[in-house]
């Protein structure tokens, strides 16, 4: 998204391709245009992402005023319509309310409305339901999935909740220590993971048919990102680690069509999971 100031943030390498172009080659102004109209973001904590001293209608309307040159009145009408779309009850009478006057779930709906405002091709949702209870979480995820279909948008969902992933995702990329360690179509990954970390995550989900048994946990702690272990970053915690894992970082291997794994022993992991 290019929303981290540089300095201090910087991209060390690679490309970020969107609509066939590398975003890293775009100038500041062009990049700003892509944000909002091309892609938008839903943040984790709606209360800190929304401006507490502006009404939600003014915050939503500002998008239309800035990007579409609309008058204040027309932008407000659009804001009401958007609030309706994300199913905020009595939108017309609540458009002048401030963020603290809404519940957590309703605030997250307002965040979704802001992301949708300019009908982007892609939405990046960063833990959009973490702060919500399970019932509201399910409602917000259903709404996101419904709007995604309706608007034909791409959705990148960042989450640690494997239940949410199973419901919503087509393809999963599992990350460890800041890097992708496995990618796969959702059902393949759940059925037969090709990386020991993914396997550990799946084994950590409590199961009703394992009643009375001790819950599984991956041993150890995630590494300090300023002191990532040499070789495979997962080796201090991995039950399959061998000497090679301590010295050589595994590349992302193609393990099947549409599947990759960054493990020297992906075959053994896959076979063990089958
Ligand atoms: S490369 Fe080695 S340490 Fe890393 S996940 Fe695979 S088996 Fe485990």
mmCIF file of N, CA and C in Angstrom, residues 82-83 108-109 122 146 152 155 207 237:
data_model
loop_
_atom_site.group_PDB
_atom_site.id
_atom_site.type_symbol
_atom_site.label_atom_id
_atom_site.label_comp_id
_atom_site.label_asym_id
_atom_site.label_seq_id
_atom_site.Cartn_x
_atom_site.Cartn_y
_atom_site.Cartn_z
ATOM 1 N N UNK A 82 -23.662 3.905 1.479
ATOM 2 C CA UNK A 82 -22.635 2.909 1.830
ATOM 3 C C UNK A 82 -22.917 2.271 3.187
ATOM 4 N N UNK A 83 -23.331 3.113 4.142
ATOM 5 C CA UNK A 83 -23.642 2.572 5.477
ATOM 6 C C UNK A 83 -24.786 1.575 5.384
ATOM 7 N N UNK A 108 -16.456 -1.821 12.731
ATOM 8 C CA UNK A 108 -15.731 -2.583 11.719
ATOM 9 C C UNK A 108 -16.494 -2.529 10.389
ATOM 10 N N UNK A 109 -17.820 -2.468 10.450
ATOM 11 C CA UNK A 109 -18.612 -2.307 9.223
ATOM 12 C C UNK A 109 -18.316 -0.958 8.570
ATOM 13 N N UNK A 122 -9.031 -4.605 -5.143
ATOM 14 C CA UNK A 122 -8.431 -5.463 -4.124
ATOM 15 C C UNK A 122 -8.602 -4.838 -2.745
ATOM 16 N N UNK A 146 -19.772 -11.597 1.138
ATOM 17 C CA UNK A 146 -20.911 -11.206 0.288
ATOM 18 C C UNK A 146 -20.521 -10.012 -0.604
ATOM 19 N N UNK A 152 -16.991 -8.119 -7.090
ATOM 20 C CA UNK A 152 -15.951 -8.847 -7.842
ATOM 21 C C UNK A 152 -14.544 -8.381 -7.442
ATOM 22 N N UNK A 155 -9.564 -10.388 -2.383
ATOM 23 C CA UNK A 155 -9.453 -10.141 -0.939
ATOM 24 C C UNK A 155 -8.213 -10.851 -0.412
ATOM 25 N N UNK A 207 -9.671 -30.581 19.098
ATOM 26 C CA UNK A 207 -10.651 -31.384 18.350
ATOM 27 C C UNK A 207 -11.622 -32.064 19.299
ATOM 28 N N UNK A 237 12.415 -25.270 16.529
ATOM 29 C CA UNK A 237 11.114 -25.746 17.014
ATOM 30 C C UNK A 237 10.602 -26.952 16.233
#
